[in-house]
PDB file of C-alpha atoms in Angstrom:
ATOM      1  CA  GLY O   1      33.788 -77.126  54.171  1.00  0.00           C
ATOM      2  CA  GLU O   2      29.951 -76.769  54.353  1.00  0.00           C
ATOM      3  CA  SER O   3      28.177 -79.709  53.175  1.00  0.00           C
ATOM      4  CA  VAL O   4      24.650 -81.023  52.675  1.00  0.00           C
ATOM      5  CA  GLY O   5      22.900 -82.974  55.051  1.00  0.00           C
ATOM      6  CA  LEU O   6      19.497 -84.254  55.478  1.00  0.00           C
ATOM      7  CA  HIS O   7      17.309 -84.289  58.955  1.00  0.00           C
ATOM      8  CA  LEU O   8      16.297 -88.013  58.331  1.00  0.00           C
ATOM      9  CA  PRO O   9      17.896 -90.934  57.744  1.00  0.00           C
ATOM     10  CA  THR O  10      14.824 -93.707  57.399  1.00  0.00           C
ATOM     11  CA  LEU O  11      11.393 -92.333  56.047  1.00  0.00           C
ATOM     12  CA  SER O  12       8.346 -94.818  56.216  1.00  0.00           C
ATOM     13  CA  VAL O  13       5.528 -94.098  54.936  1.00  0.00           C
ATOM     14  CA  GLN O  14       2.009 -95.957  53.817  1.00  0.00           C
ATOM     15  CA  GLU O  15       1.194 -96.871  49.339  1.00  0.00           C
ATOM     16  CA  GLY O  16      -0.583 -93.945  48.652  1.00  0.00           C
ATOM     17  CA  ASP O  17       0.591 -91.301  50.870  1.00  0.00           C
ATOM     18  CA  ASN O  18       2.538 -88.478  50.052  1.00  0.00           C
ATOM     19  CA  SER O  19       6.360 -88.251  50.810  1.00  0.00           C
ATOM     20  CA  ILE O  20       8.033 -85.206  51.792  1.00  0.00           C
ATOM     21  CA  ILE O  21      11.435 -85.593  52.082  1.00  0.00           C
ATOM     22  CA  ASN O  22      14.047 -82.462  53.625  1.00  0.00           C
ATOM     23  CA  CYS O  23      17.302 -81.122  52.568  1.00  0.00           C
ATOM     24  CA  ALA O  24      19.687 -78.900  54.559  1.00  0.00           C
ATOM     25  CA  TYR O  25      22.315 -77.066  52.748  1.00  0.00           C
ATOM     26  CA  SER O  26      25.003 -74.251  54.963  1.00  0.00           C
ATOM     27  CA  ASN O  27      26.209 -72.623  51.519  1.00  0.00           C
ATOM     28  CA  SER O  28      24.457 -69.931  50.470  1.00  0.00           C
ATOM     29  CA  ALA O  29      26.723 -69.587  47.435  1.00  0.00           C
ATOM     30  CA  SER O  30      25.169 -72.852  46.090  1.00  0.00           C
ATOM     31  CA  ASP O  31      22.612 -72.177  42.841  1.00  0.00           C
ATOM     32  CA  TYR O  32      22.457 -75.780  41.628  1.00  0.00           C
ATOM     33  CA  PHE O  33      20.254 -78.684  43.493  1.00  0.00           C
ATOM     34  CA  ILE O  34      19.468 -82.155  42.410  1.00  0.00           C
ATOM     35  CA  TRP O  35      17.711 -85.206  43.633  1.00  0.00           C
ATOM     36  CA  TYR O  36      19.150 -88.510  43.058  1.00  0.00           C
ATOM     37  CA  LYS O  37      17.233 -92.000  44.036  1.00  0.00           C
ATOM     38  CA  GLN O  38      19.638 -94.795  44.269  1.00  0.00           C
ATOM     39  CA  GLU O  39      18.060 -98.409  45.025  1.00  0.00           C
ATOM     40  CA  SER O  40      19.726-101.733  46.552  1.00  0.00           C
ATOM     41  CA  GLY O  41      23.028-101.978  44.358  1.00  0.00           C
ATOM     42  CA  LYS O  42      22.077 -99.588  41.760  1.00  0.00           C
ATOM     43  CA  GLY O  43      24.228 -96.224  40.890  1.00  0.00           C
ATOM     44  CA  PRO O  44      22.098 -93.163  42.039  1.00  0.00           C
ATOM     45  CA  GLN O  45      19.354 -92.114  39.364  1.00  0.00           C
ATOM     46  CA  PHE O  46      18.251 -88.554  38.355  1.00  0.00           C
ATOM     47  CA  ILE O  47      14.810 -87.547  39.809  1.00  0.00           C
ATOM     48  CA  ILE O  48      14.583 -84.106  39.533  1.00  0.00           C
ATOM     49  CA  ASP O  49      16.650 -80.435  39.916  1.00  0.00           C
ATOM     50  CA  ILE O  50      16.203 -77.210  40.663  1.00  0.00           C
ATOM     51  CA  ARG O  51      18.504 -73.858  40.075  1.00  0.00           C
ATOM     52  CA  SER O  52      18.467 -70.991  43.064  1.00  0.00           C
ATOM     53  CA  ASN O  53      16.495 -68.416  40.847  1.00  0.00           C
ATOM     54  CA  MET O  54      13.589 -70.580  41.684  1.00  0.00           C
ATOM     55  CA  ASP O  55      11.314 -71.909  44.352  1.00  0.00           C
ATOM     56  CA  LYS O  56       9.569 -74.685  43.188  1.00  0.00           C
ATOM     57  CA  ARG O  57      10.058 -77.301  40.363  1.00  0.00           C
ATOM     58  CA  GLN O  58       7.271 -80.250  39.534  1.00  0.00           C
ATOM     59  CA  GLY O  59       8.007 -83.333  37.230  1.00  0.00           C
ATOM     60  CA  GLN O  60       5.668 -86.569  37.030  1.00  0.00           C
ATOM     61  CA  ARG O  61       5.096 -86.827  40.686  1.00  0.00           C
ATOM     62  CA  VAL O  62       7.600 -85.080  42.598  1.00  0.00           C
ATOM     63  CA  THR O  63       8.223 -81.550  43.375  1.00  0.00           C
ATOM     64  CA  VAL O  64      11.442 -79.679  44.792  1.00  0.00           C
ATOM     65  CA  LEU O  65      11.306 -76.975  46.438  1.00  0.00           C
ATOM     66  CA  LEU O  66      13.507 -74.451  47.492  1.00  0.00           C
ATOM     67  CA  ASN O  67      13.968 -71.992  50.375  1.00  0.00           C
ATOM     68  CA  LYS O  68      16.604 -70.405  50.065  1.00  0.00           C
ATOM     69  CA  THR O  69      15.776 -68.224  53.117  1.00  0.00           C
ATOM     70  CA  VAL O  70      16.394 -71.133  55.383  1.00  0.00           C
ATOM     71  CA  LYS O  71      18.712 -72.900  53.110  1.00  0.00           C
ATOM     72  CA  HIS O  72      16.235 -76.133  52.662  1.00  0.00           C
ATOM     73  CA  LEU O  73      15.137 -78.400  50.219  1.00  0.00           C
ATOM     74  CA  SER O  74      12.482 -81.039  49.980  1.00  0.00           C
ATOM     75  CA  LEU O  75      11.859 -83.164  47.477  1.00  0.00           C
ATOM     76  CA  GLN O  76       7.739 -84.211  47.441  1.00  0.00           C
ATOM     77  CA  ILE O  77       6.732 -87.253  46.256  1.00  0.00           C
ATOM     78  CA  ALA O  78       3.189 -87.801  45.925  1.00  0.00           C
ATOM     79  CA  ALA O  79       0.771 -91.016  45.665  1.00  0.00           C
ATOM     80  CA  THR O  80       3.538 -93.327  46.526  1.00  0.00           C
ATOM     81  CA  GLN O  81       4.468 -96.167  45.106  1.00  0.00           C
ATOM     82  CA  PRO O  82       6.443 -99.634  46.455  1.00  0.00           C
ATOM     83  CA  GLY O  83       9.025 -98.654  43.760  1.00  0.00           C
ATOM     84  CA  ASP O  84       9.484 -95.742  45.086  1.00  0.00           C
ATOM     85  CA  SER O  85      11.063 -97.250  47.802  1.00  0.00           C
ATOM     86  CA  ALA O  86      14.950 -96.411  47.610  1.00  0.00           C
ATOM     87  CA  VAL O  87      17.785 -94.056  49.068  1.00  0.00           C
ATOM     88  CA  TYR O  88      17.256 -90.226  48.047  1.00  0.00           C
ATOM     89  CA  PHE O  89      20.428 -88.393  48.169  1.00  0.00           C
ATOM     90  CA  CYS O  90      20.532 -84.163  47.388  1.00  0.00           C
ATOM     91  CA  ALA O  91      23.279 -82.693  45.901  1.00  0.00           C
ATOM     92  CA  GLU O  92      24.774 -79.490  45.632  1.00  0.00           C
ATOM     93  CA  ASN O  93      26.549 -77.409  43.405  1.00  0.00           C
ATOM     94  CA  LEU O  94      28.577 -74.144  44.102  1.00  0.00           C
ATOM     95  CA  ALA O  95      28.018 -70.884  42.173  1.00  0.00           C
ATOM     96  CA  PRO O  96      29.266 -70.111  39.294  1.00  0.00           C
ATOM     97  CA  GLN O  97      31.782 -72.821  38.945  1.00  0.00           C
ATOM     98  CA  GLY O  98      33.053 -72.911  42.383  1.00  0.00           C
ATOM     99  CA  GLY O  99      32.712 -76.498  43.100  1.00  0.00           C
ATOM    100  CA  ALA O 100      35.727 -77.395  41.433  1.00  0.00           C
ATOM    101  CA  ASP O 101      35.149 -81.141  42.802  1.00  0.00           C
ATOM    102  CA  GLY O 102      31.437 -81.465  41.539  1.00  0.00           C
ATOM    103  CA  LEU O 103      28.321 -81.786  43.554  1.00  0.00           C
ATOM    104  CA  THR O 104      28.462 -81.821  46.907  1.00  0.00           C
ATOM    105  CA  PHE O 105      25.964 -85.139  48.015  1.00  0.00           C
ATOM    106  CA  GLY O 106      23.920 -85.546  51.506  1.00  0.00           C
ATOM    107  CA  LYS O 107      24.530 -88.390  53.417  1.00  0.00           C
ATOM    108  CA  GLY O 108      20.875 -90.157  51.906  1.00  0.00           C
ATOM    109  CA  THR O 109      17.371 -90.587  53.480  1.00  0.00           C
ATOM    110  CA  HIS O 110      16.236 -94.374  52.932  1.00  0.00           C
ATOM    111  CA  LEU O 111      12.568 -94.178  52.069  1.00  0.00           C
ATOM    112  CA  ILE O 112      10.654 -97.223  53.073  1.00  0.00           C
ATOM    113  CA  ILE O 113       7.122 -97.699  51.882  1.00  0.00           C
ATOM    114  CA  GLN O 114       4.490-100.030  53.721  1.00  0.00           C
ATOM    115  CA  PRO O 115       1.972-101.766  51.862  1.00  0.00           C
TER     116      PRO O 115
ATOM    117  CA  ASP X   1      22.399 -95.799  23.146  1.00  0.00           C
ATOM    118  CA  GLY X   2      23.928 -93.429  25.036  1.00  0.00           C
ATOM    119  CA  GLY X   3      25.089 -93.950  28.574  1.00  0.00           C
ATOM    120  CA  ILE X   4      27.909 -94.463  31.074  1.00  0.00           C
ATOM    121  CA  THR X   5      29.405 -98.023  31.954  1.00  0.00           C
ATOM    122  CA  GLN X   6      31.313 -99.709  34.538  1.00  0.00           C
ATOM    123  CA  SER X   7      32.751-103.239  34.343  1.00  0.00           C
ATOM    124  CA  PRO X   8      32.823-105.725  35.683  1.00  0.00           C
ATOM    125  CA  LYS X   9      29.858-105.374  38.595  1.00  0.00           C
ATOM    126  CA  TYR X  10      30.946-107.189  41.242  1.00  0.00           C
ATOM    127  CA  LEU X  11      34.989-108.151  41.798  1.00  0.00           C
ATOM    128  CA  PHE X  12      36.759-110.102  43.926  1.00  0.00           C
ATOM    129  CA  ARG X  13      40.107-110.060  44.967  1.00  0.00           C
ATOM    130  CA  LYS X  14      43.308-110.503  47.946  1.00  0.00           C
ATOM    131  CA  GLU X  15      44.453-108.830  49.962  1.00  0.00           C
ATOM    132  CA  GLY X  16      47.961-106.880  48.150  1.00  0.00           C
ATOM    133  CA  GLN X  17      46.776-107.150  44.679  1.00  0.00           C
ATOM    134  CA  ASN X  18      46.766-103.647  42.751  1.00  0.00           C
ATOM    135  CA  VAL X  19      42.703-103.672  40.905  1.00  0.00           C
ATOM    136  CA  THR X  20      41.318-101.144  38.321  1.00  0.00           C
ATOM    137  CA  LEU X  21      37.900-100.796  37.572  1.00  0.00           C
ATOM    138  CA  SER X  22      36.775 -99.590  34.032  1.00  0.00           C
ATOM    139  CA  CYS X  23      34.445 -96.566  33.509  1.00  0.00           C
ATOM    140  CA  GLU X  24      33.158 -95.863  29.966  1.00  0.00           C
ATOM    141  CA  GLN X  25      30.747 -92.740  28.892  1.00  0.00           C
ATOM    142  CA  ASN X  26      29.334 -92.060  25.353  1.00  0.00           C
ATOM    143  CA  LEU X  27      27.827 -89.111  26.190  1.00  0.00           C
ATOM    144  CA  ASN X  28      30.566 -86.647  25.125  1.00  0.00           C
ATOM    145  CA  HIS X  29      31.164 -85.070  28.618  1.00  0.00           C
ATOM    146  CA  ASP X  30      34.229 -83.310  29.648  1.00  0.00           C
ATOM    147  CA  ALA X  31      33.995 -84.325  32.989  1.00  0.00           C
ATOM    148  CA  MET X  32      34.027 -87.428  34.867  1.00  0.00           C
ATOM    149  CA  TYR X  33      33.801 -89.192  39.004  1.00  0.00           C
ATOM    150  CA  TRP X  34      34.605 -91.827  40.791  1.00  0.00           C
ATOM    151  CA  TYR X  35      32.685 -92.359  44.263  1.00  0.00           C
ATOM    152  CA  ARG X  36      33.060 -94.747  46.674  1.00  0.00           C
ATOM    153  CA  GLN X  37      30.120 -95.948  48.495  1.00  0.00           C
ATOM    154  CA  ASP X  38      30.338 -97.743  52.180  1.00  0.00           C
ATOM    155  CA  PRO X  39      27.071 -99.383  53.373  1.00  0.00           C
ATOM    156  CA  GLY X  40      24.249 -96.984  54.620  1.00  0.00           C
ATOM    157  CA  GLN X  41      26.336 -93.819  53.521  1.00  0.00           C
ATOM    158  CA  GLY X  42      26.224 -91.403  51.336  1.00  0.00           C
ATOM    159  CA  LEU X  43      29.110 -90.752  48.215  1.00  0.00           C
ATOM    160  CA  ARG X  44      32.370 -89.893  48.740  1.00  0.00           C
ATOM    161  CA  LEU X  45      35.162 -88.627  46.676  1.00  0.00           C
ATOM    162  CA  ILE X  46      37.728 -90.155  45.150  1.00  0.00           C
ATOM    163  CA  TYR X  47      39.004 -88.570  42.106  1.00  0.00           C
ATOM    164  CA  TYR X  48      37.555 -86.704  39.344  1.00  0.00           C
ATOM    165  CA  SER X  49      38.667 -85.528  35.661  1.00  0.00           C
ATOM    166  CA  GLN X  50      37.799 -81.868  34.703  1.00  0.00           C
ATOM    167  CA  ILE X  51      39.219 -82.446  31.308  1.00  0.00           C
ATOM    168  CA  VAL X  52      41.459 -85.332  29.026  1.00  0.00           C
ATOM    169  CA  ASN X  53      44.909 -86.114  30.295  1.00  0.00           C
ATOM    170  CA  ASP X  54      43.635 -83.688  33.775  1.00  0.00           C
ATOM    171  CA  PHE X  55      43.089 -85.026  36.995  1.00  0.00           C
ATOM    172  CA  GLN X  56      42.261 -83.993  40.427  1.00  0.00           C
ATOM    173  CA  LYS X  57      42.249 -85.587  44.314  1.00  0.00           C
ATOM    174  CA  GLY X  58      39.045 -85.534  45.859  1.00  0.00           C
ATOM    175  CA  ASP X  59      38.650 -86.186  49.458  1.00  0.00           C
ATOM    176  CA  ILE X  60      39.898 -89.889  49.783  1.00  0.00           C
ATOM    177  CA  ALA X  61      42.119 -90.183  47.445  1.00  0.00           C
ATOM    178  CA  GLU X  62      45.111 -92.234  49.420  1.00  0.00           C
ATOM    179  CA  GLY X  63      45.533 -95.590  48.198  1.00  0.00           C
ATOM    180  CA  TYR X  64      44.342 -95.183  44.572  1.00  0.00           C
ATOM    181  CA  SER X  65      45.021 -93.904  40.888  1.00  0.00           C
ATOM    182  CA  VAL X  66      43.235 -92.453  37.848  1.00  0.00           C
ATOM    183  CA  SER X  67      44.076 -92.082  34.088  1.00  0.00           C
ATOM    184  CA  ARG X  68      42.151 -90.280  31.750  1.00  0.00           C
ATOM    185  CA  GLU X  69      43.856 -91.020  28.309  1.00  0.00           C
ATOM    186  CA  LYS X  70      40.741 -91.131  26.612  1.00  0.00           C
ATOM    187  CA  LYS X  71      37.811 -88.841  26.966  1.00  0.00           C
ATOM    188  CA  GLU X  72      35.596 -91.671  27.843  1.00  0.00           C
ATOM    189  CA  SER X  73      37.616 -93.122  29.813  1.00  0.00           C
ATOM    190  CA  PHE X  74      38.674 -92.929  33.361  1.00  0.00           C
ATOM    191  CA  PRO X  75      39.740 -96.161  35.010  1.00  0.00           C
ATOM    192  CA  LEU X  76      40.688 -96.451  38.368  1.00  0.00           C
ATOM    193  CA  THR X  77      42.806 -98.789  40.598  1.00  0.00           C
ATOM    194  CA  VAL X  78      42.621 -99.272  43.883  1.00  0.00           C
ATOM    195  CA  THR X  79      45.984-100.044  44.762  1.00  0.00           C
ATOM    196  CA  SER X  80      47.081-102.719  47.950  1.00  0.00           C
ATOM    197  CA  ALA X  81      47.918 -99.402  49.756  1.00  0.00           C
ATOM    198  CA  GLN X  82      44.163 -98.561  50.018  1.00  0.00           C
ATOM    199  CA  LYS X  83      43.785-100.138  53.488  1.00  0.00           C
ATOM    200  CA  ASN X  84      39.638-100.386  53.475  1.00  0.00           C
ATOM    201  CA  PRO X  85      39.449-101.112  49.467  1.00  0.00           C
ATOM    202  CA  THR X  86      36.104-103.031  49.454  1.00  0.00           C
ATOM    203  CA  ALA X  87      32.903-100.624  49.248  1.00  0.00           C
ATOM    204  CA  PHE X  88      30.719 -99.859  46.166  1.00  0.00           C
ATOM    205  CA  TYR X  89      32.554 -98.176  43.558  1.00  0.00           C
ATOM    206  CA  LEU X  90      30.042 -95.433  41.087  1.00  0.00           C
ATOM    207  CA  CYS X  91      31.259 -93.544  38.289  1.00  0.00           C
ATOM    208  CA  ALA X  92      29.981 -90.279  37.070  1.00  0.00           C
ATOM    209  CA  SER X  93      30.213 -88.027  33.976  1.00  0.00           C
ATOM    210  CA  GLN X  94      28.840 -84.499  34.055  1.00  0.00           C
ATOM    211  CA  LEU X  95      29.036 -82.419  30.528  1.00  0.00           C
ATOM    212  CA  ALA X  96      31.357 -80.481  31.910  1.00  0.00           C
ATOM    213  CA  ILE X  97      32.158 -78.922  35.689  1.00  0.00           C
ATOM    214  CA  GLY X  98      29.283 -77.184  37.208  1.00  0.00           C
ATOM    215  CA  SER X  99      25.577 -76.939  37.841  1.00  0.00           C
ATOM    216  CA  TYR X 100      24.960 -79.702  35.488  1.00  0.00           C
ATOM    217  CA  GLU X 101      23.304 -83.066  36.178  1.00  0.00           C
ATOM    218  CA  GLN X 102      25.647 -85.731  36.741  1.00  0.00           C
ATOM    219  CA  TYR X 103      25.273 -89.557  35.123  1.00  0.00           C
ATOM    220  CA  PHE X 104      25.874 -92.513  37.434  1.00  0.00           C
ATOM    221  CA  GLY X 105      26.903 -96.015  35.936  1.00  0.00           C
ATOM    222  CA  PRO X 106      25.599 -98.725  37.727  1.00  0.00           C
ATOM    223  CA  GLY X 107      28.449 -99.350  39.964  1.00  0.00           C
ATOM    224  CA  THR X 108      31.097-101.979  40.314  1.00  0.00           C
ATOM    225  CA  ARG X 109      31.348-103.884  43.890  1.00  0.00           C
ATOM    226  CA  LEU X 110      34.660-104.786  44.851  1.00  0.00           C
ATOM    227  CA  THR X 111      35.366-107.328  47.889  1.00  0.00           C
ATOM    228  CA  VAL X 112      39.174-107.685  48.617  1.00  0.00           C
ATOM    229  CA  THR X 113      40.174-110.758  51.154  1.00  0.00           C
TER     230      THR X 113
END
């Protein structure tokens, strides 16, 4: 089946810089997308989500952009801090409830914050 | 304090033994999930349940079994038939199947020797 993937397995940025983590999806029927942060040895934590009727959504220091034309999702983290170091996963859900087995997850990008 | 809990955090077993991992949620969510995560890998779906007394196989169900006798509980048994059981196991719950956030537990790291 179609799956969500990520362009870069590891991303290293300087503390204070902005980070952009990318995600490609291939199922045009997906209507909901979500980003998770997973610290080592812990369960994934929700960061932000977006529905397909939007192209941008902002949270605290994070912005998710959705480009349905090219099936691309990105997570922007502003002014990165050491605590942002983690693996970031994107996930999608098929519309309207076609994702009977829940969300489909990408493999993740490891974000490393350099001091 | 609402949330999803898994116990224990670390579990050690000898090869050939069955082991059951606990997952409890008090979020009143209908759907619950079990994932397996191997080092440097993404999440792979083992089993999921949309409602009490019903569950479905995910992508890697072989060697695992589940039950859903109560809405808040979804235990996972790793049987001796699972050829490579050492992994990090994550439980999640969701309001309902569909376009909603999944809430994850802290995970159980199972080591089988």
